[in-house]
mmCIF file of C-alpha atoms and ligand atoms in Angstrom:
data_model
loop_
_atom_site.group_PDB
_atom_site.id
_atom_site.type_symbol
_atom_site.label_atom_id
_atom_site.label_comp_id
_atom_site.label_asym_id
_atom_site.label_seq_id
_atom_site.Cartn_x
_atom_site.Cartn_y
_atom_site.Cartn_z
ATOM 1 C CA UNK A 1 0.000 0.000 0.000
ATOM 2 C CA UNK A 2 2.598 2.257 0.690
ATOM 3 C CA UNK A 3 4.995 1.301 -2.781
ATOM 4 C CA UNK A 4 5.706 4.060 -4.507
ATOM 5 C CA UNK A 5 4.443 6.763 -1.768
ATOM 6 C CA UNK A 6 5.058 10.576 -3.115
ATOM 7 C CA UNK A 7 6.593 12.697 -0.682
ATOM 8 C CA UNK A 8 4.707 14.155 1.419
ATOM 9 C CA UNK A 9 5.302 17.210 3.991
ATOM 10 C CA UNK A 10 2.806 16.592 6.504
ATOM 11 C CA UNK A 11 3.154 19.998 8.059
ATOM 12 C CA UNK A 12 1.364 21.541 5.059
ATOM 13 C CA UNK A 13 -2.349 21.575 4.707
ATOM 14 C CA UNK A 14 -3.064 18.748 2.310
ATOM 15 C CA UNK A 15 -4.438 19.496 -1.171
ATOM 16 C CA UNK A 16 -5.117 17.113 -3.879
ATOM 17 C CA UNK A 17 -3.232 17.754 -7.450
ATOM 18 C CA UNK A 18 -5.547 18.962 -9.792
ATOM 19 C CA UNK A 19 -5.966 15.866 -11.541
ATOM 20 C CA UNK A 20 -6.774 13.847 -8.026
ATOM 21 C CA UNK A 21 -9.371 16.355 -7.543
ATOM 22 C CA UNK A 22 -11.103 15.988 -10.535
ATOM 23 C CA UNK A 23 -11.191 11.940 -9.577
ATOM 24 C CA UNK A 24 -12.357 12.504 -6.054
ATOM 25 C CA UNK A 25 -15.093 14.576 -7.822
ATOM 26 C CA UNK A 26 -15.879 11.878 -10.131
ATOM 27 C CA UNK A 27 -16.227 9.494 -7.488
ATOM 28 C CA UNK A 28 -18.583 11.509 -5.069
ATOM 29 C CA UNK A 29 -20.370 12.019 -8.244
ATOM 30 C CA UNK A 30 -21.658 8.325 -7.945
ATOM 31 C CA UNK A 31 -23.804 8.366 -5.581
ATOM 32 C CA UNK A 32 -27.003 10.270 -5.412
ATOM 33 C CA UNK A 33 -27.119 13.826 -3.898
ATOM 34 C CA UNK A 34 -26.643 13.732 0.129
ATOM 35 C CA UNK A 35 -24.976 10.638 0.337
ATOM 36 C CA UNK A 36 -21.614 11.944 -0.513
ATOM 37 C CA UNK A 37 -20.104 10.034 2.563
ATOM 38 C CA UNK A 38 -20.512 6.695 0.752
ATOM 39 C CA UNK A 39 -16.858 7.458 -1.207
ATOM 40 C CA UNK A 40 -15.488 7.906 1.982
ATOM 41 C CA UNK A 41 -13.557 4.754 2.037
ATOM 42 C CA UNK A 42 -12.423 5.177 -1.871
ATOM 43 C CA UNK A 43 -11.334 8.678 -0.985
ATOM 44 C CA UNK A 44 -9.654 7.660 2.345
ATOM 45 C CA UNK A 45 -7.395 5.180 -0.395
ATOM 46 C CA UNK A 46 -6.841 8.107 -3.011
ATOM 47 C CA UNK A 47 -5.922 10.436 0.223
ATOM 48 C CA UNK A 48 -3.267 7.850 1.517
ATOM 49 C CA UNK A 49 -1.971 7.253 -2.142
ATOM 50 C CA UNK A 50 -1.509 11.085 -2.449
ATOM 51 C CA UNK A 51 0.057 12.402 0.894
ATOM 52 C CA UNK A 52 2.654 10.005 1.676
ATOM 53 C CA UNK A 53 0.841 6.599 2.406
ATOM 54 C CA UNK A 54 -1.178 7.211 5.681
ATOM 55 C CA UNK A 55 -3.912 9.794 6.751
ATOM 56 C CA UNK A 56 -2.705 12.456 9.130
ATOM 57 C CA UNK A 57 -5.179 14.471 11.544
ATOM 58 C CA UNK A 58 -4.901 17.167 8.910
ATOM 59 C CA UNK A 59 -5.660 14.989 6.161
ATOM 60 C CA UNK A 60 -8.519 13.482 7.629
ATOM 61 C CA UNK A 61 -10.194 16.645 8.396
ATOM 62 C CA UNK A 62 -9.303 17.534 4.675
ATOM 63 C CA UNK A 63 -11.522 14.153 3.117
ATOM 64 C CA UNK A 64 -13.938 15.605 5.971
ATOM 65 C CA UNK A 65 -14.316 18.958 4.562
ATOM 66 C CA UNK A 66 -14.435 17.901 1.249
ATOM 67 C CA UNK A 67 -17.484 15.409 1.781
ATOM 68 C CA UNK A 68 -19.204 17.747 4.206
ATOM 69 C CA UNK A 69 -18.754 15.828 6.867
ATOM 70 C CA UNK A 70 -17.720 16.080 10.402
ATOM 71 C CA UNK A 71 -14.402 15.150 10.853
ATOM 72 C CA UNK A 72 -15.124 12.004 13.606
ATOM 73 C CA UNK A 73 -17.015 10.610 11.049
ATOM 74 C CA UNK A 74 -13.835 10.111 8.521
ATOM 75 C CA UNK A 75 -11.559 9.347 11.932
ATOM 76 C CA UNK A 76 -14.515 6.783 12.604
ATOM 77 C CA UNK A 77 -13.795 4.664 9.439
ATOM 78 C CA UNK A 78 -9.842 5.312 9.218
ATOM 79 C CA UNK A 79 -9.434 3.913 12.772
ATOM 80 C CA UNK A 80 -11.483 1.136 11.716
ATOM 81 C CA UNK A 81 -9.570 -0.343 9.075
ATOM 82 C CA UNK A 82 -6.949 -2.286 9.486
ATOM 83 C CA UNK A 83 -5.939 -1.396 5.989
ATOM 84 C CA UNK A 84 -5.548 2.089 6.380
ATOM 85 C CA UNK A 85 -2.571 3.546 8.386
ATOM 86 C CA UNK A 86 -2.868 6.480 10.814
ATOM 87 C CA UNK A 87 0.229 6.734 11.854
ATOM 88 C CA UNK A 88 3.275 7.366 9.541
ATOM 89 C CA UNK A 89 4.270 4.106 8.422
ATOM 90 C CA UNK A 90 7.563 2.818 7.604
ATOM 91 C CA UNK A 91 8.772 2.252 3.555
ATOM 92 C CA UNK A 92 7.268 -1.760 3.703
ATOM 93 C CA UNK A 93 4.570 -2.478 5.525
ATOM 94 C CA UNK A 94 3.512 -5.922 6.530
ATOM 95 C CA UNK A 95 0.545 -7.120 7.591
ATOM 96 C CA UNK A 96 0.386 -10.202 8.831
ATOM 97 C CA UNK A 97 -3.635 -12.143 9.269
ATOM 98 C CA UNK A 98 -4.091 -13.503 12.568
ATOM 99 C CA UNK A 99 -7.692 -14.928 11.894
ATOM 100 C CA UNK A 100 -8.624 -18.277 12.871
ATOM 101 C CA UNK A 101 -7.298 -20.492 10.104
ATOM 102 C CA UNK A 102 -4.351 -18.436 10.135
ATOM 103 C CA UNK A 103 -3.891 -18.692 13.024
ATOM 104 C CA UNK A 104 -4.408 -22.504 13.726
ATOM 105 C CA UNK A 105 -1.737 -23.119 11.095
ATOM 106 C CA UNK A 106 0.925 -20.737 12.820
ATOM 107 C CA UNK A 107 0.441 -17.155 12.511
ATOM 108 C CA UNK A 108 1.604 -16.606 16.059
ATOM 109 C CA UNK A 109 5.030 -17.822 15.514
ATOM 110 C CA UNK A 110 5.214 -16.232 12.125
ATOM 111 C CA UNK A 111 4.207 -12.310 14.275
ATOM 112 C CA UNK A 112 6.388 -13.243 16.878
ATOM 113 C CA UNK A 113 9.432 -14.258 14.774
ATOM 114 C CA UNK A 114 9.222 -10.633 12.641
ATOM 115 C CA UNK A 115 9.185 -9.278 16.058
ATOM 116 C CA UNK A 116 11.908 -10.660 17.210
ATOM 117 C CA UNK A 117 13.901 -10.302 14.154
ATOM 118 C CA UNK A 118 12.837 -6.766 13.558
ATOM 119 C CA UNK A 119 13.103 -5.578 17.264
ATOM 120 C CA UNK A 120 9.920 -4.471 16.736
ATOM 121 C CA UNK A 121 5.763 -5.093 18.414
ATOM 122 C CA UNK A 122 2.613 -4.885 16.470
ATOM 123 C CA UNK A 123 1.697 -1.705 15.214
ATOM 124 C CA UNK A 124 5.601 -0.358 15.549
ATOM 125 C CA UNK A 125 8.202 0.814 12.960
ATOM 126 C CA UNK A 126 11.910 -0.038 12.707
ATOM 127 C CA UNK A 127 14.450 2.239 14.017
ATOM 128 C CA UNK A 128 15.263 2.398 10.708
ATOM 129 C CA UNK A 129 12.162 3.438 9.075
ATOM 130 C CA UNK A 130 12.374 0.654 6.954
ATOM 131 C CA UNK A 131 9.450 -1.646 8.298
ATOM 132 C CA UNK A 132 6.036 -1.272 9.933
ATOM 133 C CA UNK A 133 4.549 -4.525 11.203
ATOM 134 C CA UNK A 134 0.713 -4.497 11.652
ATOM 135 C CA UNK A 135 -1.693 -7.499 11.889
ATOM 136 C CA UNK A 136 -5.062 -8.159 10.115
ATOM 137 C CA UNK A 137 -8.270 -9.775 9.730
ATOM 138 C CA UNK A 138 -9.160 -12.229 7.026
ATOM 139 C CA UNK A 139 -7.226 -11.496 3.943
ATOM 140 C CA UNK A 140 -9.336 -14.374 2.142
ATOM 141 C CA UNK A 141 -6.257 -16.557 1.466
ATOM 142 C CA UNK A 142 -7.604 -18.929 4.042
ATOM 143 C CA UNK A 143 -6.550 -21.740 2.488
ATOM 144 C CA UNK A 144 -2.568 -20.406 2.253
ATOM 145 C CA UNK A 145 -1.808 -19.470 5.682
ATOM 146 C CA UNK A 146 0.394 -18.664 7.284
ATOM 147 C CA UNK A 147 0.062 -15.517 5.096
ATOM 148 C CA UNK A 148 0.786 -11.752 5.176
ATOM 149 C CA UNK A 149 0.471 -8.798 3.258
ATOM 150 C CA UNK A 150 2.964 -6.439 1.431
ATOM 151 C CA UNK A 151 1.590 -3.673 -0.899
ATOM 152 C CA UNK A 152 -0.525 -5.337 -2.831
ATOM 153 C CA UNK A 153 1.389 -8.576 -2.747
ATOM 154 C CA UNK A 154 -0.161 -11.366 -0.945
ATOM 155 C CA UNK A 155 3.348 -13.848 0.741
ATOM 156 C CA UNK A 156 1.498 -17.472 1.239
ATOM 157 C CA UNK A 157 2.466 -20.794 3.309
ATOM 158 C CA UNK A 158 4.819 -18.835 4.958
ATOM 159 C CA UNK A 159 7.565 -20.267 7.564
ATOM 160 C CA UNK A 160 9.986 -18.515 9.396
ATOM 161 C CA UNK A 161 12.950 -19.227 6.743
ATOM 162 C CA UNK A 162 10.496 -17.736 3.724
ATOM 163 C CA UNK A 163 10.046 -15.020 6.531
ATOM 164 C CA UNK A 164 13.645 -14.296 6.705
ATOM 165 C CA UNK A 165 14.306 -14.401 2.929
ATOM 166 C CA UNK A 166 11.141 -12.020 2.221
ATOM 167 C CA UNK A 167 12.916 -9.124 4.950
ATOM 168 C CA UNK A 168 15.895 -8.988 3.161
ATOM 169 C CA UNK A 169 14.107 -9.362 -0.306
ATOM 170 C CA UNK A 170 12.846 -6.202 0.865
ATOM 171 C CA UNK A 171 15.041 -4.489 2.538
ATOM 172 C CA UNK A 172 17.248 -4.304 -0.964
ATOM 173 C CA UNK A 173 14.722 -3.405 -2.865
ATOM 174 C CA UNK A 174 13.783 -0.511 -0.972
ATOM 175 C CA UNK A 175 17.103 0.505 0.941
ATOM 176 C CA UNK A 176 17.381 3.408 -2.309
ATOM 177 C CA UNK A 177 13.795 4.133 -2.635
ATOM 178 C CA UNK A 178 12.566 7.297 -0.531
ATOM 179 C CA UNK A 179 9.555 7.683 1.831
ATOM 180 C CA UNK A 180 8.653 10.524 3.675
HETATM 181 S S1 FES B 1 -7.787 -16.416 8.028
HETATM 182 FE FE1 FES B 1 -5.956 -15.636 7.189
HETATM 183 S S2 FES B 1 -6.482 -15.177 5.177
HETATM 184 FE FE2 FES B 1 -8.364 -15.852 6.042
#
């Protein structure tokens, strides 16, 4: 979710790019007068795709303004989702489903051993900046567990050695690439 993040200065009041605005106009435009807040959640995506891969209070009280809503209402559903980030997040996120038949087949020891190899708990970033780790409901790869997500990669069947060669997989390919 957070490949290929623009920079971002989160000290500035956000503002789409003319050409995001005219797409979170189209997609308002989909739904019948007064029910504007139904884009929410697309918007929350294009807002997190624009300003640097996570909603800030600022940004969230941006979407708010835009769909004439009140500003809890947008925190409501962005605190809600695992899938959206409110707090900066590192360059690679993981997210790693802890649902029962994930679970059953050894998500625990796959959470705790990116802890533990990362230095890092649920919902933290690396020193580095390099990795967040977060958890998840269903991902609906049931059937492939152990599993996490990366971006919009799904990792499947996963054991602590495919663990350890994913991490530095990743850590190469985006030790050059920038994130702010
Ligand atoms: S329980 Fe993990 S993907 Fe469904």
């Amino acid at each position: 979710m957070n490949t290929g993040v623009k920079t971002y200065d989160e000290n500035e009041k956000p503002q789409f790019s003319e050409t995001t605005m005219a797409e979170v106009k189209r997609v308002i435009g989909l739904f019948p007068e007064g029910k504007q807040k139904s884009a929410l959640i697309r918007i929350l995506h294009i807002a997190e795709e624009e300003f640097g891969g996570w909603l800030s209070v600022p940004t969230m009280n941006y979407v708010a303004e835009i769909l004439n809503i009140q500003p809890i209402e947008v925190y409501e559903v962005a605190t809600f989702y695992t899938m959206f980030n409110i707090d900066k997040p590192g360059k690679v996120v993981l997210e790693v489903c802890r649902t029962g038949p994930c679970m059953l087949v050894g998500s625990d020891n796959i959470i705790e051993h990116i802890e533990n190899k990362l230095n890092v708990k649920v919902g933290e970033t690396t020193a580095d900046g390099m990795f967040t780790l977060k958890t998840a409901e269903c991902l609906g790869a049931c059937g492939y567990g152990p599993m996490l997500q990366c971006g919009k990669t799904y990792h499947e069947h996963l054991t602590t050695e495919k663990v350890d060669e994913l991490l530095d997989t990743l850590r190469k390919e985006h030790s050059t690439s920038s994130n702010s």
